[in-house]
Short mmCIF file of C-alpha atoms in Angstrom, two decimals:
data_model
loop_
_atom_site.label_atom_id
_atom_site.label_comp_id
_atom_site.label_asym_id
_atom_site.label_seq_id
_atom_site.Cartn_x
_atom_site.Cartn_y
_atom_site.Cartn_z
CA MET A 38 -46.97 -27.65 43.28
CA PRO A 39 -48.05 -30.66 41.19
CA GLU A 40 -48.30 -30.13 37.44
CA LEU A 41 -50.41 -32.43 35.27
CA ALA A 42 -49.88 -32.72 31.51
CA VAL A 43 -52.79 -33.60 29.25
CA ASP A 44 -53.68 -33.32 25.57
CA LEU A 45 -56.58 -30.94 26.09
CA LEU A 46 -57.54 -28.77 29.05
CA ILE A 47 -61.20 -27.78 29.27
CA VAL A 48 -61.94 -25.09 31.83
CA GLY A 49 -65.65 -25.16 32.63
CA GLY A 50 -67.94 -28.20 32.55
CA GLY A 51 -71.13 -26.47 31.40
CA THR A 52 -73.08 -27.37 28.31
CA GLY A 53 -70.27 -26.46 25.90
CA GLY A 54 -67.47 -27.81 28.05
CA TYR A 55 -69.25 -31.13 28.55
CA ALA A 56 -69.88 -31.49 24.84
CA ALA A 57 -66.19 -30.69 24.17
CA ALA A 58 -65.06 -33.39 26.57
CA MET A 59 -67.30 -35.98 24.95
CA ALA A 60 -66.00 -35.13 21.47
CA ALA A 61 -62.33 -35.02 22.50
CA CYS A 62 -62.40 -38.27 24.51
CA SER A 63 -64.19 -40.06 21.64
CA LEU A 64 -61.04 -39.40 19.58
CA GLY A 65 -58.76 -40.79 22.29
CA LEU A 66 -57.41 -37.49 23.64
CA ARG A 67 -56.44 -37.27 27.27
CA VAL A 68 -58.59 -34.57 28.74
CA LEU A 69 -58.78 -32.74 32.08
CA MET A 70 -61.98 -30.83 32.64
CA THR A 71 -62.77 -28.61 35.58
CA GLU A 72 -66.19 -27.36 36.71
CA GLU A 73 -67.04 -24.70 39.24
CA THR A 74 -70.11 -26.54 40.66
CA ASP A 75 -70.56 -30.23 41.52
CA TRP A 76 -72.73 -30.92 38.46
CA VAL A 77 -71.59 -30.90 34.87
CA GLY A 78 -74.01 -29.54 32.24
CA GLY A 79 -74.33 -25.79 32.94
CA GLN A 80 -77.61 -24.33 31.72
CA LEU A 81 -79.05 -27.83 31.12
CA THR A 82 -78.48 -28.96 34.71
CA SER A 83 -76.80 -26.82 37.34
CA GLN A 84 -78.61 -23.69 36.15
CA ILE A 85 -81.85 -25.75 35.75
CA VAL A 86 -82.99 -24.18 32.49
CA PRO A 87 -85.11 -26.43 30.23
CA PRO A 88 -83.57 -26.38 26.75
CA ASP A 89 -84.58 -23.45 24.59
CA GLU A 90 -84.68 -24.85 21.06
CA HIS A 91 -85.82 -24.19 17.53
CA PRO A 92 -89.04 -25.59 15.95
CA TRP A 93 -87.32 -28.38 13.98
CA ILE A 94 -85.24 -29.83 16.83
CA GLU A 95 -86.99 -33.22 16.85
CA THR A 96 -85.77 -34.10 13.35
CA LEU A 97 -82.75 -31.92 12.46
CA GLY A 98 -80.71 -28.93 13.36
CA CYS A 99 -78.42 -30.20 16.13
CA THR A 100 -75.40 -32.45 16.56
CA GLU A 101 -75.85 -36.24 16.83
CA ARG A 102 -74.56 -36.16 20.41
CA TYR A 103 -77.06 -33.51 21.39
CA ARG A 104 -79.88 -35.55 19.86
CA ALA A 105 -78.67 -38.64 21.76
CA TYR A 106 -78.78 -36.60 24.97
CA ARG A 107 -82.40 -35.61 24.34
CA GLU A 108 -83.45 -39.18 23.66
CA ALA A 109 -81.54 -40.44 26.71
CA VAL A 110 -83.44 -37.95 28.90
CA ARG A 111 -86.71 -39.33 27.61
CA GLU A 112 -85.63 -42.89 28.14
CA ARG A 113 -84.49 -42.24 31.69
CA THR A 114 -87.71 -40.41 32.44
CA ARG A 115 -89.69 -43.41 31.21
CA ALA A 116 -87.46 -45.79 33.25
CA THR A 117 -87.55 -43.86 36.55
CA ARG A 118 -90.88 -42.07 36.70
CA PRO A 119 -94.36 -43.69 36.99
CA LEU A 120 -95.75 -42.40 33.68
CA THR A 121 -99.04 -43.37 32.15
CA ASP A 122 -99.14 -45.84 29.29
CA LEU A 123 -99.95 -43.02 26.89
CA ALA A 124 -96.93 -41.01 28.10
CA MET A 125 -94.68 -44.06 27.90
CA ALA A 126 -95.64 -44.59 24.28
CA ASP A 127 -95.14 -40.97 23.26
CA ARG A 128 -92.12 -40.86 20.97
CA PHE A 129 -91.77 -37.15 21.54
CA LEU A 130 -92.43 -37.21 25.30
CA ASN A 131 -92.26 -33.76 26.91
CA PRO A 132 -92.09 -34.71 30.63
CA GLY A 133 -93.36 -31.35 31.92
CA SER A 134 -95.57 -30.32 28.99
CA GLY A 135 -93.98 -26.92 29.28
CA TRP A 136 -94.58 -24.65 26.29
CA VAL A 137 -91.13 -23.10 26.12
CA SER A 138 -89.60 -26.35 24.82
CA ARG A 139 -90.42 -29.78 23.42
CA LEU A 140 -88.32 -31.28 26.18
CA CYS A 141 -89.01 -29.64 29.53
CA HIS A 142 -87.32 -32.12 31.81
CA GLU A 143 -86.03 -32.39 35.35
CA PRO A 144 -82.44 -31.05 35.64
CA ARG A 145 -81.44 -33.95 37.85
CA ILE A 146 -82.36 -36.41 35.10
CA GLY A 147 -80.29 -34.41 32.66
CA TRP A 148 -77.30 -34.50 35.01
CA GLU A 149 -77.66 -38.26 35.50
CA VAL A 150 -77.70 -38.83 31.74
CA LEU A 151 -74.62 -36.63 31.23
CA THR A 152 -72.71 -38.20 34.08
CA ASP A 153 -73.42 -41.74 32.91
CA ALA A 154 -72.11 -40.90 29.46
CA LEU A 155 -68.81 -39.63 30.92
CA GLU A 156 -68.14 -42.75 33.01
CA PRO A 157 -66.58 -44.90 30.29
CA PHE A 158 -64.06 -42.16 29.50
CA ILE A 159 -63.20 -41.74 33.17
CA THR A 160 -62.82 -45.52 33.56
CA GLN A 161 -60.53 -45.68 30.52
CA GLY A 162 -58.35 -42.92 31.97
CA LEU A 163 -59.13 -40.51 29.12
CA LEU A 164 -61.03 -38.04 31.28
CA ASP A 165 -59.93 -36.45 34.54
CA LEU A 166 -62.94 -34.59 35.90
CA ARG A 167 -62.31 -32.00 38.70
CA LEU A 168 -65.51 -30.64 40.23
CA GLU A 169 -65.81 -27.54 42.46
CA THR A 170 -62.59 -26.31 40.91
CA VAL A 171 -61.81 -22.86 39.50
CA PRO A 172 -58.86 -21.29 37.62
CA VAL A 173 -56.81 -18.79 39.63
CA ARG A 174 -53.73 -18.08 37.46
CA ALA A 175 -52.41 -18.71 33.97
CA ASP A 176 -48.89 -19.14 32.67
CA VAL A 177 -48.76 -17.34 29.35
CA ASP A 178 -45.49 -17.58 27.42
CA GLY A 179 -43.73 -18.27 30.66
CA HIS A 180 -45.29 -15.33 32.57
CA ALA A 181 -47.88 -15.74 35.35
CA HIS A 182 -51.17 -13.89 34.89
CA PRO A 183 -53.43 -13.79 37.97
CA SER A 184 -57.19 -13.89 37.85
CA PRO A 185 -58.94 -10.51 37.37
CA ASP A 186 -60.23 -10.59 40.93
CA GLU A 187 -56.81 -11.30 42.35
CA ALA A 188 -55.23 -8.62 40.24
CA GLY A 189 -57.67 -5.89 41.41
CA PHE A 190 -59.16 -5.58 37.97
CA VAL A 191 -60.26 -2.07 37.02
CA PRO A 192 -63.48 -2.06 34.96
CA GLY A 193 -64.59 0.40 32.36
CA GLN A 194 -63.55 -0.85 28.98
CA ALA A 195 -65.84 -2.62 26.47
CA TYR A 196 -62.94 -3.89 24.42
CA ARG A 197 -59.62 -5.23 25.66
CA ALA A 198 -56.97 -5.93 23.08
CA GLY A 199 -54.74 -8.92 23.56
CA THR A 200 -51.12 -9.48 22.73
CA ALA A 201 -49.78 -12.40 20.65
CA SER A 202 -49.29 -15.19 23.14
CA ARG A 203 -49.74 -18.85 23.97
CA VAL A 204 -51.10 -20.39 27.13
CA ARG A 205 -48.67 -22.87 28.65
CA ALA A 206 -50.51 -23.86 31.78
CA VAL A 207 -53.33 -22.93 34.18
CA GLU A 208 -53.30 -23.10 37.96
CA PHE A 209 -56.50 -24.19 39.70
CA LEU A 210 -58.00 -24.13 43.19
CA ASP A 211 -59.92 -27.15 44.39
CA ARG A 212 -62.54 -25.56 46.63
CA ARG A 213 -63.31 -28.80 48.37
CA THR A 214 -59.77 -29.32 49.69
CA GLY A 215 -58.21 -25.90 49.35
CA ASN A 216 -55.37 -27.41 47.36
CA THR A 217 -53.98 -25.96 44.14
CA PHE A 218 -52.56 -27.67 41.09
CA VAL A 219 -51.32 -26.81 37.64
CA VAL A 220 -52.35 -28.30 34.32
CA SER A 221 -50.44 -27.88 31.08
CA ALA A 222 -51.78 -28.77 27.62
CA PRO A 223 -51.06 -27.93 23.97
CA TYR A 224 -54.63 -26.52 23.70
CA VAL A 225 -56.97 -24.94 26.23
CA LEU A 226 -60.70 -24.48 25.87
CA ASP A 227 -62.45 -21.71 27.76
CA ALA A 228 -65.88 -23.13 28.55
CA THR A 229 -66.44 -21.04 31.69
CA GLU A 230 -69.78 -19.30 32.08
CA LEU A 231 -68.17 -15.80 32.07
CA GLY A 232 -65.17 -16.25 29.78
CA ASP A 233 -62.84 -16.14 32.80
CA LEU A 234 -59.72 -17.20 30.93
CA PHE A 235 -59.78 -14.23 28.59
CA PRO A 236 -58.64 -11.60 31.12
CA MET A 237 -56.56 -14.17 33.00
CA THR A 238 -54.51 -14.93 29.89
CA GLY A 239 -54.40 -11.44 28.38
CA THR A 240 -56.60 -12.62 25.47
CA GLY A 241 -58.47 -9.91 23.63
CA TYR A 242 -62.18 -9.80 24.32
CA HIS A 243 -65.36 -7.71 24.23
CA VAL A 244 -67.74 -7.13 27.10
CA GLY A 245 -71.09 -5.35 27.16
CA ALA A 246 -72.67 -3.62 24.21
CA GLU A 247 -70.77 -2.49 21.10
CA SER A 248 -71.19 0.94 19.60
CA LYS A 249 -73.20 1.37 16.40
CA ALA A 250 -70.20 3.31 15.06
CA ASP A 251 -68.10 0.12 15.31
CA THR A 252 -70.53 -2.63 14.18
CA HIS A 253 -73.20 -0.68 12.24
CA GLU A 254 -75.79 -2.99 13.81
CA PRO A 255 -79.25 -1.35 13.85
CA HIS A 256 -79.85 -2.22 17.50
CA ALA A 257 -76.30 -1.39 18.70
CA VAL A 258 -75.99 1.51 21.16
CA ASP A 259 -75.63 5.05 19.99
CA GLY A 260 -72.49 6.70 21.24
CA PRO A 261 -69.54 4.91 22.88
CA ALA A 262 -69.61 1.20 23.61
CA GLU A 263 -71.04 0.34 27.03
CA TRP A 264 -69.02 -2.25 29.02
CA ASP A 265 -71.73 -2.52 31.67
CA ASN A 266 -74.63 -3.07 29.23
CA VAL A 267 -75.02 -6.83 29.79
CA GLN A 268 -78.09 -9.05 29.80
CA GLY A 269 -79.48 -9.71 33.26
CA ILE A 270 -78.87 -12.98 35.10
CA THR A 271 -81.48 -15.18 36.73
CA TRP A 272 -81.17 -17.38 39.78
CA CYS A 273 -83.67 -20.03 38.91
CA MET A 274 -85.61 -22.23 41.32
CA ALA A 275 -87.75 -25.39 41.05
CA LEU A 276 -91.25 -24.62 42.33
CA ALA A 277 -94.06 -27.11 43.02
CA LEU A 278 -97.71 -26.45 43.88
CA ASP A 279 -99.65 -28.30 46.57
CA GLU A 280 -103.03 -26.59 46.42
CA GLY A 281 -104.81 -26.44 49.75
CA SER A 282 -101.65 -26.48 51.80
CA ASN A 283 -99.84 -23.62 53.54
CA ARG A 284 -96.13 -23.62 52.83
CA VAL A 285 -95.46 -19.89 53.11
CA ILE A 286 -91.77 -19.13 53.79
CA ASP A 287 -90.50 -16.52 56.20
CA ARG A 288 -90.66 -12.97 54.86
CA PRO A 289 -87.29 -12.36 53.12
CA ALA A 290 -85.08 -9.74 54.61
CA ASN A 291 -85.05 -7.55 51.52
CA TYR A 292 -88.63 -8.22 50.46
CA ASP A 293 -89.78 -4.63 50.88
CA PHE A 294 -87.14 -3.40 48.42
CA TRP A 295 -88.04 -5.94 45.75
CA ARG A 296 -91.77 -5.55 46.36
CA GLU A 297 -91.54 -1.83 45.54
CA TYR A 298 -88.86 -2.08 42.83
CA HIS A 299 -90.09 -0.53 39.55
CA PRO A 300 -87.57 -0.57 36.74
CA PRO A 301 -87.92 2.63 34.68
CA PHE A 302 -88.62 0.74 31.45
CA TRP A 303 -91.11 -1.73 32.97
CA PRO A 304 -94.88 -1.24 32.90
CA GLY A 305 -95.22 -1.70 36.62
CA LYS A 306 -93.49 -3.15 39.63
CA HIS A 307 -91.01 -5.92 38.94
CA LEU A 308 -93.01 -8.29 41.15
CA GLY A 309 -96.21 -8.32 39.07
CA PHE A 310 -97.88 -10.09 36.22
CA ASP A 311 -97.83 -7.19 33.69
CA VAL A 312 -95.17 -7.61 31.03
CA LEU A 313 -94.25 -5.48 28.03
CA HIS A 314 -94.73 -7.22 24.69
CA ALA A 315 -91.40 -6.77 22.89
CA HIS A 316 -92.82 -6.22 19.38
CA SER A 317 -95.92 -4.08 19.92
CA GLY A 318 -95.01 -2.26 23.13
CA VAL A 319 -98.40 -3.28 24.49
CA VAL A 320 -98.66 -4.22 28.13
CA LYS A 321 -99.97 -7.78 28.56
CA GLU A 322 -100.87 -9.84 31.59
CA LEU A 323 -98.81 -12.99 32.05
CA PRO A 324 -100.43 -14.63 35.11
CA LEU A 325 -99.33 -17.70 37.07
CA PHE A 326 -102.25 -19.72 35.64
CA GLY A 327 -104.86 -19.01 32.98
CA ARG A 328 -108.42 -18.30 34.04
CA ARG A 329 -109.66 -21.10 31.78
CA PRO A 330 -108.12 -24.57 31.26
CA GLU A 331 -107.37 -23.70 27.62
CA ASP A 332 -105.44 -20.53 28.55
CA TRP A 333 -101.93 -21.75 27.94
CA TYR A 334 -100.25 -18.27 28.11
CA ALA A 335 -99.25 -18.39 31.74
CA LEU A 336 -96.07 -18.55 33.81
CA PHE A 337 -96.42 -21.88 35.65
CA PRO A 338 -96.90 -24.05 32.53
CA TYR A 339 -94.23 -21.99 30.68
CA ARG A 340 -91.26 -23.99 31.98
CA GLN A 341 -93.16 -26.83 33.72
CA ILE A 342 -90.93 -29.89 34.13
CA ILE A 343 -93.34 -32.29 35.84
CA ASP A 344 -96.88 -32.66 34.51
CA PRO A 345 -99.13 -34.69 36.86
CA HIS A 346 -101.35 -35.63 33.95
CA LEU A 347 -98.52 -37.74 32.58
CA TRP A 348 -98.04 -39.67 35.84
CA SER A 349 -99.92 -42.79 36.84
CA GLU A 350 -99.49 -41.87 40.52
CA PRO A 351 -100.46 -38.65 42.30
CA THR A 352 -97.78 -35.95 42.23
CA HIS A 353 -97.59 -32.17 42.26
CA PRO A 354 -96.78 -30.09 39.21
CA VAL A 355 -93.28 -28.59 39.18
CA THR A 356 -92.00 -25.65 37.14
CA VAL A 357 -88.67 -23.86 36.77
CA VAL A 358 -88.92 -20.15 37.68
CA ASN A 359 -86.92 -18.39 34.98
CA TRP A 360 -89.31 -15.52 34.37
CA PRO A 361 -89.20 -11.78 33.71
CA GLN A 362 -90.00 -11.28 37.41
CA ASN A 363 -86.73 -12.77 38.61
CA ASP A 364 -84.39 -11.40 35.94
CA TYR A 365 -81.74 -9.51 37.88
CA PHE A 366 -80.41 -6.49 35.96
CA VAL A 367 -79.45 -4.05 38.74
CA GLY A 368 -75.76 -4.44 37.81
CA THR A 369 -73.35 -6.61 35.84
CA ILE A 370 -71.16 -9.33 37.37
CA LEU A 371 -68.55 -9.01 34.61
CA ASP A 372 -65.34 -7.09 35.16
CA VAL A 373 -66.29 -5.82 38.62
CA PRO A 374 -64.45 -6.40 41.92
CA ALA A 375 -64.98 -9.82 43.51
CA ALA A 376 -66.97 -8.34 46.36
CA VAL A 377 -69.36 -6.57 44.02
CA LYS A 378 -69.84 -9.72 41.95
CA ALA A 379 -70.61 -11.75 45.07
CA GLN A 380 -73.03 -9.14 46.31
CA ARG A 381 -74.96 -9.04 43.01
CA LEU A 382 -75.15 -12.80 42.79
CA GLN A 383 -76.60 -12.83 46.34
CA GLU A 384 -79.08 -10.08 45.36
CA SER A 385 -80.23 -12.17 42.40
CA ARG A 386 -81.03 -15.01 44.80
CA GLU A 387 -82.85 -12.61 47.13
CA LEU A 388 -84.93 -11.37 44.20
CA SER A 389 -86.03 -14.92 43.37
CA LEU A 390 -86.84 -15.67 47.04
CA SER A 391 -88.84 -12.46 47.24
CA LEU A 392 -90.73 -13.47 44.11
CA LEU A 393 -91.65 -16.76 45.82
CA TYR A 394 -92.94 -14.93 48.89
CA TRP A 395 -94.92 -12.53 46.76
CA LEU A 396 -96.48 -15.41 44.82
CA GLN A 397 -97.43 -17.15 48.06
CA THR A 398 -98.90 -14.12 49.78
CA GLU A 399 -99.80 -11.23 47.46
CA ALA A 400 -100.07 -12.39 43.84
CA PRO A 401 -103.50 -12.04 42.23
CA ARG A 402 -105.00 -15.47 41.78
CA HIS A 403 -106.48 -16.70 38.52
CA ASP A 404 -109.64 -17.78 40.34
CA GLY A 405 -109.95 -14.68 42.60
CA GLY A 406 -108.32 -13.72 45.82
CA VAL A 407 -104.60 -13.39 46.43
CA GLY A 408 -101.68 -15.67 47.01
CA TYR A 409 -100.72 -19.25 46.34
CA PRO A 410 -99.59 -20.46 49.75
CA GLY A 411 -99.22 -24.04 48.45
CA LEU A 412 -96.16 -23.15 46.37
CA TYR A 413 -92.97 -24.78 47.64
CA LEU A 414 -89.36 -25.41 46.61
CA ARG A 415 -88.08 -28.81 45.40
CA PRO A 416 -84.41 -29.22 46.43
CA ASP A 417 -84.40 -32.89 45.37
CA ILE A 418 -84.83 -31.74 41.77
CA THR A 419 -82.04 -29.11 41.82
CA GLY A 420 -79.49 -31.10 43.85
CA THR A 421 -79.23 -28.28 46.37
CA ASP A 422 -80.34 -27.78 49.97
CA ASP A 423 -82.88 -25.06 49.14
CA GLY A 424 -84.42 -25.74 45.73
CA PHE A 425 -82.43 -23.04 44.03
CA ALA A 426 -80.14 -23.77 41.11
CA LYS A 427 -76.46 -24.42 41.91
CA TYR A 428 -75.51 -21.34 39.90
CA ALA A 429 -77.19 -18.34 38.30
CA TYR A 430 -78.36 -18.65 34.69
CA ILE A 431 -75.82 -16.65 32.67
CA ARG A 432 -77.05 -15.32 29.37
CA GLU A 433 -74.06 -13.19 28.33
CA SER A 434 -70.36 -13.80 28.82
CA ARG A 435 -67.16 -12.02 27.90
CA ARG A 436 -66.84 -12.60 24.20
CA LEU A 437 -63.67 -13.45 22.26
CA ASP A 438 -62.05 -10.81 20.08
CA ALA A 439 -62.08 -13.23 17.19
CA HIS A 440 -60.90 -13.17 13.58
CA PHE A 441 -64.61 -12.87 12.63
CA MET A 442 -67.39 -11.33 14.67
CA VAL A 443 -71.00 -12.37 13.95
CA LEU A 444 -73.16 -9.27 13.61
CA GLU A 445 -76.87 -8.57 13.68
CA GLN A 446 -76.65 -8.05 9.89
CA HIS A 447 -75.68 -11.74 9.50
CA VAL A 448 -78.73 -13.23 11.18
CA ASP A 449 -81.62 -10.74 11.25
CA ALA A 450 -84.53 -11.70 8.96
CA GLY A 451 -85.52 -8.09 8.33
CA LEU A 452 -82.00 -7.17 7.18
CA ASN A 453 -81.97 -10.11 4.73
CA PRO A 454 -85.28 -9.63 2.92
CA GLY A 455 -86.52 -12.48 0.79
CA GLU A 456 -84.07 -14.94 2.29
CA VAL A 457 -85.01 -18.14 4.15
CA LEU A 458 -81.55 -18.77 5.56
CA ALA A 459 -78.86 -16.47 7.00
CA PRO A 460 -75.81 -15.85 4.81
CA SER A 461 -73.69 -18.98 4.59
CA PHE A 462 -70.13 -19.00 5.85
CA ARG A 463 -67.31 -20.74 3.96
CA ASP A 464 -65.89 -21.83 7.31
CA SER A 465 -69.11 -23.12 8.95
CA VAL A 466 -68.54 -25.44 11.92
CA GLY A 467 -72.16 -25.88 12.91
CA ILE A 468 -75.71 -24.51 12.75
CA GLY A 469 -78.26 -22.92 15.07
CA ALA A 470 -81.57 -21.16 15.10
CA TYR A 471 -83.21 -18.92 17.66
CA ARG A 472 -84.70 -15.49 17.75
CA LEU A 473 -82.41 -12.63 18.60
CA ASP A 474 -83.63 -12.49 22.22
CA LEU A 475 -82.03 -10.05 24.63
CA HIS A 476 -83.43 -9.76 28.14
CA PRO A 477 -83.28 -6.36 29.97
CA SER A 478 -79.75 -5.19 30.48
CA THR A 479 -77.82 -3.93 33.45
CA ASN A 480 -77.70 -0.33 32.20
CA GLY A 481 -81.45 0.03 31.80
CA ALA A 482 -81.91 -1.20 28.25
CA ASN A 483 -85.18 -3.01 27.70
CA THR A 484 -85.87 -6.28 25.90
CA ILE A 485 -84.82 -6.67 22.26
CA ASP A 486 -86.49 -9.46 20.30
CA THR A 487 -86.30 -9.78 16.50
CA SER A 488 -86.89 -12.46 13.90
CA THR A 489 -83.84 -14.28 12.68
CA LEU A 490 -82.92 -16.68 9.93
CA PRO A 491 -81.48 -20.16 10.62
CA PHE A 492 -77.75 -19.47 10.81
CA GLU A 493 -74.33 -21.07 10.80
CA VAL A 494 -71.44 -20.92 13.29
CA PRO A 495 -68.31 -19.65 11.54
CA LEU A 496 -64.88 -21.00 12.48
CA GLY A 497 -63.58 -17.45 12.42
CA ALA A 498 -65.63 -16.76 15.59
CA LEU A 499 -63.67 -19.46 17.41
CA VAL A 500 -60.22 -18.25 16.47
CA SER A 501 -58.59 -15.65 18.74
CA ARG A 502 -56.78 -12.71 17.25
CA SER A 503 -54.26 -12.84 20.09
CA THR A 504 -53.88 -16.19 21.90
CA SER A 505 -53.07 -18.98 19.46
CA ASN A 506 -54.01 -22.02 21.54
CA LEU A 507 -57.02 -20.74 23.51
CA ILE A 508 -60.38 -21.68 21.94
CA PRO A 509 -63.82 -20.57 23.17
CA ALA A 510 -66.16 -23.47 23.77
CA CYS A 511 -69.48 -22.00 24.73
CA LYS A 512 -71.39 -18.69 24.43
CA ASN A 513 -68.07 -16.78 24.64
CA LEU A 514 -67.25 -17.03 20.93
CA GLY A 515 -66.87 -14.04 18.62
CA VAL A 516 -70.38 -12.62 18.69
CA THR A 517 -71.63 -9.19 19.69
CA HIS A 518 -73.85 -8.21 22.59
CA LEU A 519 -76.73 -8.52 20.14
CA THR A 520 -75.97 -11.78 18.36
CA ASN A 521 -75.12 -13.43 21.67
CA GLY A 522 -78.90 -13.26 22.05
CA CYS A 523 -79.38 -16.03 19.47
CA TYR A 524 -76.05 -17.97 19.81
CA ARG A 525 -76.40 -18.60 23.55
CA LEU A 526 -79.00 -21.40 23.49
CA HIS A 527 -78.50 -25.02 24.63
CA PRO A 528 -78.06 -26.89 21.27
CA ILE A 529 -75.90 -24.12 19.83
CA GLU A 530 -73.60 -23.97 22.87
CA TRP A 531 -73.32 -27.74 22.68
CA ASN A 532 -72.36 -27.54 19.01
CA ILE A 533 -69.75 -24.86 19.76
CA GLY A 534 -68.20 -27.08 22.44
CA GLU A 535 -67.93 -30.07 20.13
CA SER A 536 -66.47 -28.02 17.27
CA ALA A 537 -63.98 -26.35 19.54
CA ALA A 538 -62.70 -29.73 20.85
CA LEU A 539 -62.44 -31.16 17.34
CA LEU A 540 -60.55 -28.05 16.22
CA ALA A 541 -58.00 -28.64 18.95
CA ALA A 542 -57.78 -32.34 18.01
CA TYR A 543 -57.23 -31.47 14.37
CA CYS A 544 -54.56 -28.95 15.18
CA MET A 545 -52.67 -31.38 17.36
CA LYS A 546 -52.88 -34.11 14.72
CA THR A 547 -51.65 -31.84 11.83
CA GLY A 548 -49.34 -29.51 13.69
CA VAL A 549 -51.10 -26.37 12.45
CA GLU A 550 -52.74 -23.68 14.60
CA PRO A 551 -56.44 -22.63 14.42
CA ALA A 552 -55.62 -19.48 12.38
CA ALA A 553 -53.91 -21.67 9.79
CA VAL A 554 -56.98 -23.94 9.53
CA LEU A 555 -59.07 -20.84 8.95
CA ASP A 556 -56.78 -19.50 6.22
CA SER A 557 -56.15 -22.75 4.32
CA ASP A 558 -58.84 -24.23 2.09
CA ASP A 559 -57.27 -27.68 2.34
CA HIS A 560 -57.04 -27.66 6.14
CA LEU A 561 -60.49 -26.14 6.48
CA ARG A 562 -62.02 -28.83 4.25
CA ALA A 563 -60.27 -31.58 6.18
CA TYR A 564 -61.41 -30.16 9.52
CA GLN A 565 -65.00 -29.78 8.22
CA ASN A 566 -64.90 -33.40 7.12
CA LEU A 567 -63.97 -34.38 10.67
CA LEU A 568 -66.95 -32.42 11.95
CA SER A 569 -69.33 -34.07 9.52
CA GLN A 570 -67.99 -37.51 10.37
CA SER A 571 -68.56 -36.65 14.02
CA GLY A 572 -72.25 -35.92 13.44
CA ILE A 573 -72.13 -32.14 13.31
CA PRO A 574 -74.25 -30.57 10.54
CA LEU A 575 -72.65 -27.60 8.77
CA ARG A 576 -75.48 -26.37 6.57
CA TRP A 577 -79.26 -25.89 6.94
CA PRO A 578 -81.80 -27.09 4.44
CA ARG A 579 -83.90 -24.20 3.17
CA PHE A 580 -86.47 -23.09 5.74
CA LYS A 581 -88.36 -19.99 6.85
CA PRO A 582 -87.52 -17.18 9.29
CA LEU A 583 -88.41 -17.72 12.98
#
């Protein structure tokens, strides 16, 4: 079997993995990056989720590379879409005018921007990009560790301790050809959506919800930790509206089940417009469209990515369906048999398809009557045959058992009264800001949503307590079930990926390991200088809670 040797192996080409590759290649490292789908970018592209960001994103609070990505998306939109003169001149163009983000853009445009930026590194021979490729086995200290699925993994533990080890190489399967190959590297980044390398390498990790007895977090679960208490996933779709037409799809096979499904904690049937307000507990209507033009609180404009009012030619509005109604929380896809995981992923797609049919045929209309038969899918936007995302939107991964775990106490505004920033970390490697936002979980826990303070990303959360050369590069860092809810967003995952790659680069250059960087003031200062020189902010100016 062929074995390739590189400086840095990045497993997973999502938002964090992509950012890591850009950072590493910019320093001249030879990188091999794999990606399960055929699009790099993860939640930005293949999962088609418009970026969830903080209020100050246009001027500060993200890395320079992330800011460059945002501006490149705007420039490509101006260059390739027939926008009005007013839209063309808008410095802060929001292509879809969606109210979830200041940059609701087409995922295909995001993918094109990301791909173009990688090309110089591929041409120079610095980046070897392997798409539709997944890890199947790891060589740890000379011993082969199969994937959890291959090993017949037995679920049931919320914490899995690791043993002191070092990853030598990882074996991969190219799904396009069926061939396998091995890659060795001094450092390996886990940027997979689910933290797949942790169990594969015997690295310690956490999964599900921690016990209040262990973390003392106010919103942690009472009693033992719950391995199967994981935020729901969502299989997003791009949906357009052609009013006056009839584009009703065939009735989905499992439509009757989803039509009648009523989660115990939900105010009504899952397929409906009534939602539970997280703070007050009051039931509110969140319709597809407002009854009046000024009614912005509605689902279609929420994640709208094409706004016809910004186009100089006729076009239909398009939105991304990532709504409470297609959150799938019947069961977790983490640490379950492969067949169960596949079944639940398929069920999440069926839920979204059933939602579309319900919207077309039974949903109460904002102007009276029922159904929006003119709704239709846009596969050209998603890069798929059916208009669905290439992969489910994953909110919560396995999480590293790190030297430092970020807790609710570190970020919650109510637990830090009088403060405008979260507690600062000596070892900060980046910053982020988002509410602590947990969607309903797979064991029946309802939404948790609390105010947070702008926070930092500590290096200690990127350093494994067991595997010395494996570094998390996305939402799989050392956070809890709760704090994952504010560390999982696009600009933060991007920051984590860059910082992880630069940590590996620093360790290779100096000959020290990540734990030594964490423990040494001199090494930490030098590494942080590298981050700052690379356009990664480490501290917030003084602001207010979200």
